Tab-separated table of C-alpha atoms and ligand atoms in Angstrom:
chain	number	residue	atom	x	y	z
A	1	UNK	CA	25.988	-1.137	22.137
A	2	UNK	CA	23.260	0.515	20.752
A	3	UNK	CA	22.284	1.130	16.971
A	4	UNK	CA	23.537	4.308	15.371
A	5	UNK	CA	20.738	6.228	13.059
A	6	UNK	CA	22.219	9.278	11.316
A	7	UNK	CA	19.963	12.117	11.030
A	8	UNK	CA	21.063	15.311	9.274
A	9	UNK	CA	24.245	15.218	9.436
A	10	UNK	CA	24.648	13.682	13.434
A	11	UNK	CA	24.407	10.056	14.337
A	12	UNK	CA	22.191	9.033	17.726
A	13	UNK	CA	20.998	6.148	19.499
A	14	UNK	CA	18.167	4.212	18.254
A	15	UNK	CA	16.363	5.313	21.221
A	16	UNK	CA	17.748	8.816	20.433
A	17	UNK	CA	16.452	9.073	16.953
A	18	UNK	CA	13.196	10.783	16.475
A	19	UNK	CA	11.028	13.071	14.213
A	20	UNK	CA	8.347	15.459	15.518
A	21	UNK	CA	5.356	14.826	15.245
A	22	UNK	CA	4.503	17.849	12.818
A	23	UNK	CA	6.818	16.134	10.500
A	24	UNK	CA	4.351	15.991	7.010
A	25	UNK	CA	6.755	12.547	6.758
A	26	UNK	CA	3.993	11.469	9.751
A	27	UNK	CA	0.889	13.606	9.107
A	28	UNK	CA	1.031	12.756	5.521
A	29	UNK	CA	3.681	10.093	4.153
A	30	UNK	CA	5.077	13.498	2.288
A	31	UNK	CA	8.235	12.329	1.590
A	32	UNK	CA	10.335	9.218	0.055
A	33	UNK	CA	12.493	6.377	0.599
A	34	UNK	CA	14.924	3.492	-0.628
A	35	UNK	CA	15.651	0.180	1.215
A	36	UNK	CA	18.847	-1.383	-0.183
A	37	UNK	CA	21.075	-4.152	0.306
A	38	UNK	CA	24.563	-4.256	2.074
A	39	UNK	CA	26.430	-7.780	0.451
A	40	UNK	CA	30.221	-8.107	2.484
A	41	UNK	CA	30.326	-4.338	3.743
A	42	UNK	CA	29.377	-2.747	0.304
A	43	UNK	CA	25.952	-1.635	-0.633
A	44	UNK	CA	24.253	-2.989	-3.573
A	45	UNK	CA	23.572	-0.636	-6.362
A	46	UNK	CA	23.787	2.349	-4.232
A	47	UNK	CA	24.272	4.843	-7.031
A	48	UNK	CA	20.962	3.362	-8.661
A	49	UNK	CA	19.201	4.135	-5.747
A	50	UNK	CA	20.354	7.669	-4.891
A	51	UNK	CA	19.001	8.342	-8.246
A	52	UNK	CA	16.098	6.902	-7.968
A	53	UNK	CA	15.378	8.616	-4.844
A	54	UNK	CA	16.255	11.889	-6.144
A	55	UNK	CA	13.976	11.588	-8.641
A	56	UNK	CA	11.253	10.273	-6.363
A	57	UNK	CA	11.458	13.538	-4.420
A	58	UNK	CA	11.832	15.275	-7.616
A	59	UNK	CA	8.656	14.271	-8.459
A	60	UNK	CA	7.112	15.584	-5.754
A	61	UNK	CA	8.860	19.215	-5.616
A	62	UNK	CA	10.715	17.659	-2.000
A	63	UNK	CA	14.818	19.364	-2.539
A	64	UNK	CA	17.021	16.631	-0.590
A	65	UNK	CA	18.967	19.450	1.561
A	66	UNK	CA	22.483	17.638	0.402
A	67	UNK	CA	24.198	16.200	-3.084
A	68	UNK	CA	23.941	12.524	-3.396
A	69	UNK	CA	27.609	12.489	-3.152
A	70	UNK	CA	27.539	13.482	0.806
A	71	UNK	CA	24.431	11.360	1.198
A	72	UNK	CA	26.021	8.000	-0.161
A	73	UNK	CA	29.079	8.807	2.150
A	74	UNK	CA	26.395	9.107	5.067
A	75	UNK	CA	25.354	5.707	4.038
A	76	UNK	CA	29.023	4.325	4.040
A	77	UNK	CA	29.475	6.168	7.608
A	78	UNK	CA	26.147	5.020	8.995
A	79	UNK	CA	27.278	1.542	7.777
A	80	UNK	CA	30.654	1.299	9.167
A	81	UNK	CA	29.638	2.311	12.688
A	82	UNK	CA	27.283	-0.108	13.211
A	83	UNK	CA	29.870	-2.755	11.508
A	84	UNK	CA	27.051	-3.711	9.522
A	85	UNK	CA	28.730	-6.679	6.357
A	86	UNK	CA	25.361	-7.832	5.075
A	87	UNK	CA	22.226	-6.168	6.011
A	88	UNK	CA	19.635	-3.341	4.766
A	89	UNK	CA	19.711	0.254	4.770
A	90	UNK	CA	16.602	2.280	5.010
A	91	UNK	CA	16.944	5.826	3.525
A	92	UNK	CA	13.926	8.473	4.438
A	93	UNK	CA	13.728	11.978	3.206
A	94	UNK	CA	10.274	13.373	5.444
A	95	UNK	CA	9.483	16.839	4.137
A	96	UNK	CA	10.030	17.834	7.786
A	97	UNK	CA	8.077	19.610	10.726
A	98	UNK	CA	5.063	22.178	9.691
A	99	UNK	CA	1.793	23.117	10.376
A	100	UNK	CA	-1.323	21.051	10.662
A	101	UNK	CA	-2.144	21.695	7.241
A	102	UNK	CA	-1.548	19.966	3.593
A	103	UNK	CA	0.914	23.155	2.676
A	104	UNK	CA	4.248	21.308	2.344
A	105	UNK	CA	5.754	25.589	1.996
A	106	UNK	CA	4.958	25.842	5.619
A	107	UNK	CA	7.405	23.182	6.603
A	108	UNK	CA	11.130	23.217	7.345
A	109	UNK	CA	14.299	20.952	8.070
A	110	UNK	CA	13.340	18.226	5.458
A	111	UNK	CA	14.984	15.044	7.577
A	112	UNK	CA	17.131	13.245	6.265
A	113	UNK	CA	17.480	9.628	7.814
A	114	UNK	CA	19.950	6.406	7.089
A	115	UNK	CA	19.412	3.602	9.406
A	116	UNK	CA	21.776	0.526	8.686
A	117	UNK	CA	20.490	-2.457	10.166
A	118	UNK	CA	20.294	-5.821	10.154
A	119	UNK	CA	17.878	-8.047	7.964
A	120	UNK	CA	15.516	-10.726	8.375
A	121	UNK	CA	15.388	-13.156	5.220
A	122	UNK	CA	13.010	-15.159	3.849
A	123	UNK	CA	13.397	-18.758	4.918
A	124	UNK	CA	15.040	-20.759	2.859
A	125	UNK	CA	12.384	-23.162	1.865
A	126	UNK	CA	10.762	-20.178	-0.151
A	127	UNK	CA	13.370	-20.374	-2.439
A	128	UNK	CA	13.681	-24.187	-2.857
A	129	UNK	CA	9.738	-24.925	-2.906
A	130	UNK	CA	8.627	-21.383	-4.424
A	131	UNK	CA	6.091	-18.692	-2.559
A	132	UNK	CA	2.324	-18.827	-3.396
A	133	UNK	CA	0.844	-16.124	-4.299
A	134	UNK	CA	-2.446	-14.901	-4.711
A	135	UNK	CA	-4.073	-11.695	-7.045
A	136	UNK	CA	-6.013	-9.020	-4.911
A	137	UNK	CA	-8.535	-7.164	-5.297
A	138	UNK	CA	-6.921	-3.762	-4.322
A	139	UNK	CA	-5.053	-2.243	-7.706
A	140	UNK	CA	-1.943	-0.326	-7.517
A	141	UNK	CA	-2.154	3.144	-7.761
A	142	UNK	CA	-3.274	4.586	-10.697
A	143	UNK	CA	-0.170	6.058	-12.560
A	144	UNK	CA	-1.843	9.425	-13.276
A	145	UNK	CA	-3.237	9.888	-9.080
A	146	UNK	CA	0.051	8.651	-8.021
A	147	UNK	CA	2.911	7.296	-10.332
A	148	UNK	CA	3.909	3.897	-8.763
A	149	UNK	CA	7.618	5.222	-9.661
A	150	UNK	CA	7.805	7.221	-6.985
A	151	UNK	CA	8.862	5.645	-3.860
A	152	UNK	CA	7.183	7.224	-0.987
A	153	UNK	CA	6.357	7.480	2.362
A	154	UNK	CA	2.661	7.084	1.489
A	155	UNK	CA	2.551	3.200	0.835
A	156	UNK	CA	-0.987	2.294	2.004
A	157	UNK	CA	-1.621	1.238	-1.609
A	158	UNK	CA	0.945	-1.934	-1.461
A	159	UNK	CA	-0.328	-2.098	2.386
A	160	UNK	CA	-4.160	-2.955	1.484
A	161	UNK	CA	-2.954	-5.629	-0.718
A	162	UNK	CA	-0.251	-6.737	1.354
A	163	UNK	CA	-2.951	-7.324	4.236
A	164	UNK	CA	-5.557	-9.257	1.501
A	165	UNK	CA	-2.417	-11.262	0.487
A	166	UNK	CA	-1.765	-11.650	4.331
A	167	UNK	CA	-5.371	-12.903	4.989
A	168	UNK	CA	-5.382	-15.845	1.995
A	169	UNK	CA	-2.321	-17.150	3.668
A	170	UNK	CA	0.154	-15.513	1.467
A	171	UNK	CA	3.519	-13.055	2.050
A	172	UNK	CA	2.871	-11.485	-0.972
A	173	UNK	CA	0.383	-10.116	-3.398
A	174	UNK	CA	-0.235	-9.976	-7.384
A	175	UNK	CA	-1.231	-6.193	-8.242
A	176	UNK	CA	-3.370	-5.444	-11.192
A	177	UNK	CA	-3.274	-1.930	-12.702
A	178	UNK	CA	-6.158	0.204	-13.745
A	179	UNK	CA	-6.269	-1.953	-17.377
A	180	UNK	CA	-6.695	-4.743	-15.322
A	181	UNK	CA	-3.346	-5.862	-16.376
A	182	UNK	CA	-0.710	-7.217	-14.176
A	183	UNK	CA	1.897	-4.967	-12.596
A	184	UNK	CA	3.690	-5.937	-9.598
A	185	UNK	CA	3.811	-6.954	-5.923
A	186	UNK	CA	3.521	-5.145	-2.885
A	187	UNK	CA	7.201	-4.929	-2.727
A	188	UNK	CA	8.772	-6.946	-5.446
A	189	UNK	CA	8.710	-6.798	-8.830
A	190	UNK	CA	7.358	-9.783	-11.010
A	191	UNK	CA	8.973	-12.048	-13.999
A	192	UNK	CA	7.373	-14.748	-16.085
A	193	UNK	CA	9.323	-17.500	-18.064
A	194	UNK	CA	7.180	-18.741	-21.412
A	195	UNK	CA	9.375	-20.338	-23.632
A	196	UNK	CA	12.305	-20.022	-22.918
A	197	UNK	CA	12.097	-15.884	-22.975
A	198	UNK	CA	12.028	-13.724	-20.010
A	199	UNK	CA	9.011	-11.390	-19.698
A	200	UNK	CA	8.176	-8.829	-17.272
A	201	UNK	CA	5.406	-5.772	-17.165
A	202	UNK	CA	7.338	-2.324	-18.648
A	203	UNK	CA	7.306	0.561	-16.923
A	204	UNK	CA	4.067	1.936	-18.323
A	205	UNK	CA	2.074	-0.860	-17.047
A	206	UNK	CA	2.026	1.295	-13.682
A	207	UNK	CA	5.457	-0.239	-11.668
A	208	UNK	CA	8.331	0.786	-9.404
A	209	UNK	CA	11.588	0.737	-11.770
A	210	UNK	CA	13.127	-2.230	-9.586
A	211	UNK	CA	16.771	-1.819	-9.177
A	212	UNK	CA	16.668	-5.991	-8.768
A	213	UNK	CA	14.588	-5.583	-12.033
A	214	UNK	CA	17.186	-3.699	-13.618
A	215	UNK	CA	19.492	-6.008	-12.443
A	216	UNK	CA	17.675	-9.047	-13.675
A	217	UNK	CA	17.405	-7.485	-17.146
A	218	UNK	CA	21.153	-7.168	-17.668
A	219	UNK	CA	21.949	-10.632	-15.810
A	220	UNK	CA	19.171	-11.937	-18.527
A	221	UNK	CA	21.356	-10.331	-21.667
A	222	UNK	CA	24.526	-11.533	-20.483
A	223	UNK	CA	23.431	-14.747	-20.467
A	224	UNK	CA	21.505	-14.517	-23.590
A	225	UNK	CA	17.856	-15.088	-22.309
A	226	UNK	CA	16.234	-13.178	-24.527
A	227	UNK	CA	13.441	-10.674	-22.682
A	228	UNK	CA	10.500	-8.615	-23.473
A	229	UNK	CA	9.027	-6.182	-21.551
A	230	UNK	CA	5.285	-6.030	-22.765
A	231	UNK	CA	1.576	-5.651	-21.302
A	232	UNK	CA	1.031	-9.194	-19.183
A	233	UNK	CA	-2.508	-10.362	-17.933
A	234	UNK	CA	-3.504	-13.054	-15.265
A	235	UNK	CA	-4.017	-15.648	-17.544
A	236	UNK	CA	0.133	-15.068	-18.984
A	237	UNK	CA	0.960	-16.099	-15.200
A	238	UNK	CA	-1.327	-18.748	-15.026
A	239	UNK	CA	0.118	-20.467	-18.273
A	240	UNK	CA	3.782	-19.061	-17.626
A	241	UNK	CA	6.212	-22.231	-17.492
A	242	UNK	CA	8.317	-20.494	-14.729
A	243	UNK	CA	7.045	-16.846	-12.380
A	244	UNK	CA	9.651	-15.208	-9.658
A	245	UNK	CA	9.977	-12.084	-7.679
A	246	UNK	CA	12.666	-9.606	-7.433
A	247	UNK	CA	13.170	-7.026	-4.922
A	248	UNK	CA	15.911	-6.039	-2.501
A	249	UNK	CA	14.749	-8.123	0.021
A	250	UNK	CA	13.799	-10.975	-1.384
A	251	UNK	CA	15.650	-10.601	-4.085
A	252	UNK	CA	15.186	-13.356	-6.549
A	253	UNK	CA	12.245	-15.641	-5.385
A	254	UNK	CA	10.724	-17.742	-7.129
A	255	UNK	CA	6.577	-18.574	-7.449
A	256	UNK	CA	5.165	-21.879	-8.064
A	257	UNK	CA	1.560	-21.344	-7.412
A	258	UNK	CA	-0.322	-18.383	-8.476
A	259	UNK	CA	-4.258	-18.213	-7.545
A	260	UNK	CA	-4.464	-21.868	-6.629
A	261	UNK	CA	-2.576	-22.555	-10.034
A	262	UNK	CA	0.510	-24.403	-10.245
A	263	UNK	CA	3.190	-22.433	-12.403
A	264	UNK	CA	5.067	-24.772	-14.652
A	265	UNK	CA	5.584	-28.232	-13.077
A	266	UNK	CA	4.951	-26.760	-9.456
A	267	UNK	CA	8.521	-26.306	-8.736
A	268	UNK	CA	11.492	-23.380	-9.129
A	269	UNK	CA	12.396	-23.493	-13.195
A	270	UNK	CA	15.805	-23.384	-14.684
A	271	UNK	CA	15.850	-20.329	-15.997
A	272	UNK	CA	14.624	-18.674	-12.409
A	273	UNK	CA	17.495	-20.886	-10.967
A	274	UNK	CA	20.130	-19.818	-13.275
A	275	UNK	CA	19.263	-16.506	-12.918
A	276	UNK	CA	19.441	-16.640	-8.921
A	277	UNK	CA	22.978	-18.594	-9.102
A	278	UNK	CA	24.141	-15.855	-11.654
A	279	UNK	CA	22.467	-13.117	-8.905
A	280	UNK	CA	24.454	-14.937	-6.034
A	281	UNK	CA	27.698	-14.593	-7.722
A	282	UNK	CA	27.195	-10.638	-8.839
A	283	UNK	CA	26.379	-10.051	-4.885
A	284	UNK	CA	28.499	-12.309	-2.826
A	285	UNK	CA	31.557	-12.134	-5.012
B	1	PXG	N1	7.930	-2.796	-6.231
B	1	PXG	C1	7.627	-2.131	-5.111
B	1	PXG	C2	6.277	-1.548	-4.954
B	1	PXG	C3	8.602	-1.985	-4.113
B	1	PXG	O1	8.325	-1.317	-2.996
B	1	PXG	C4	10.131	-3.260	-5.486
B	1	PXG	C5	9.134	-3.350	-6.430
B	1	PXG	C6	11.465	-3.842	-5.772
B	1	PXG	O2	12.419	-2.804	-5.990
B	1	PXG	P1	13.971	-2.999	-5.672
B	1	PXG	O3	14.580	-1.709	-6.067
B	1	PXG	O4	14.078	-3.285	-4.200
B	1	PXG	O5	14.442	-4.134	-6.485
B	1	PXG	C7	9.874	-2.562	-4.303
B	1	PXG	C8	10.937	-2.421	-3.278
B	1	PXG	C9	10.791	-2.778	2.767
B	1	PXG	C10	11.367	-2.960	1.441
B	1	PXG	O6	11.546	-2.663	3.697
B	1	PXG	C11	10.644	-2.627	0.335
B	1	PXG	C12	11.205	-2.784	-0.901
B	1	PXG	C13	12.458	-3.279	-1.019
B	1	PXG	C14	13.170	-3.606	0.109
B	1	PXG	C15	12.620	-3.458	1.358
B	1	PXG	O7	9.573	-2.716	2.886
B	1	PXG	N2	10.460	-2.451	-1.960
């Protein structure tokens, strides 16, 4: 049987499922998106992420032709159909078909897509050995061209330093922002354990707002870690006692060598390992 991708308002087959090619989603990346998690037939934080894609397309004057209400039970339908327990769920809102022009006012039908899938994890030694990572050269997106927060369809920044990470042997890639500070991944968001306190880039430092972040922040307060959100530089990671990832994917993954550096004694820390037990449990339970 084949998948089932909704589409305004109708499921189709996979093969079925398609977007002109006048869609501004295609000619430009004009539009937005969310990738979430599905734990035992649930989906992770979906309330987070409606918001955050409403303000996404907020942000860039797209109106999301339904109330996140009807869109989260699209998710739930598009879910159940394809009898999807634990997998990912790619939302897309494209700005829709127009002309061959920039003018997002001469387009129309904005399409809204859920596909419910399946998911390919990380292997398993990643999170018992630790990734490697490596800084690129490529910086992400400079908050005032393009704020980082917004999750759109034009990625080509975390791309270009996905494909430098890609070409020093490594699945993912340190970002610096314009200050030359450190801001995230290409698709995760990045911690760093210094004595015993948790401390991640904030917001201004030029990020996504990381639902796994978010999550991370409160697991971290619950179980009195105390955390800072501050302006981090290369040389923090490089003398950090523990570094991890978090994303929706991966979500929490730890790093044990950063530019050829070992982080901390080379392997996963405690804290990064208490924090992915605790992370487990919320998800699985
Ligand atoms: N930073 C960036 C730039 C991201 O794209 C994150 C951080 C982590 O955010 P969440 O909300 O997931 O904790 C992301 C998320 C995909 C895919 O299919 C991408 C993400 C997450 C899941 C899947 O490419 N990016």
């Amino acid at each position: 049987m084949s998948l089932k991708i909704y589409i305004n308002g109708k499921l189709y087959d996979k093969e079925d499922a398609k977007v002109s090619v006048y869609d501004h989603g295609l000619l430009y990346g004009d539009g937005v998106f969310e990738g979430m998690r599905i734990y035992g037939g649930k989906v992770f934080r979906l309330a987070e992420h409606l918001e955050r894609l409403w303000n996404s397309a907020k942000a860039i004057w797209l109106e999301i032709p339904m109330t996140p209400e009807a869109l989260a039970e699209a998710v739930n339908q598009t879910m159940q159909v394809n009898g999807i327990r634990d997998g990912y769920v790619r939302l897309v809102v494209t700005r829709g078909a127009g002309t061959l022009g920039l003018d997002p006012n001469k387009c129309s039908d904005p399409q809204v897509i859920v596909i419910a899938d399946t998911i390919t994890l990380y292997p398993r030694e990643y999170y018992e050995q630790g990734l490697h990572i490596v800084t690129v050269s490529t910086i992400r997106n400079h908050p005032a061209a393009l704020s980082p927060r917004i999750k759109s369809l034009n990625y080509l920044n975390n791309i270009l330093a996905k494909i430098e990470g890609l070409q020093a042997g490594c699945v993912e890639a340190l970002m610096l922002n314009q200050k030359g500070e450190v801001s995230e991944c290409t698709g995760d968001n990045i911690f760093l354990v210094r004595k015993g306190e948790l401390l991640t880039p904030s917001v201004d430092a030029g990020v996504l707002e990381g639902i796994t972040r978010s999550v991370v922040l409160e697991l971290a307060r619950e179980l009195k870690i105390p955390v800072r959100e501050i302006p981090l530089t290369k040389h923090d990671v490089y003398i950090a006692d523990e570094c991890f990832l978090t994303g929706s994917a991966a979500e929490i993954v730890p790093v044990t060598k950063v530019d050829s550096r070992k982080i901390g004694d080379g392997l996963p820390g405690p804290i990064t390992r208490r924090l992915l037990k605790r992370f487990h449990e919320v998800t699985r339970q």
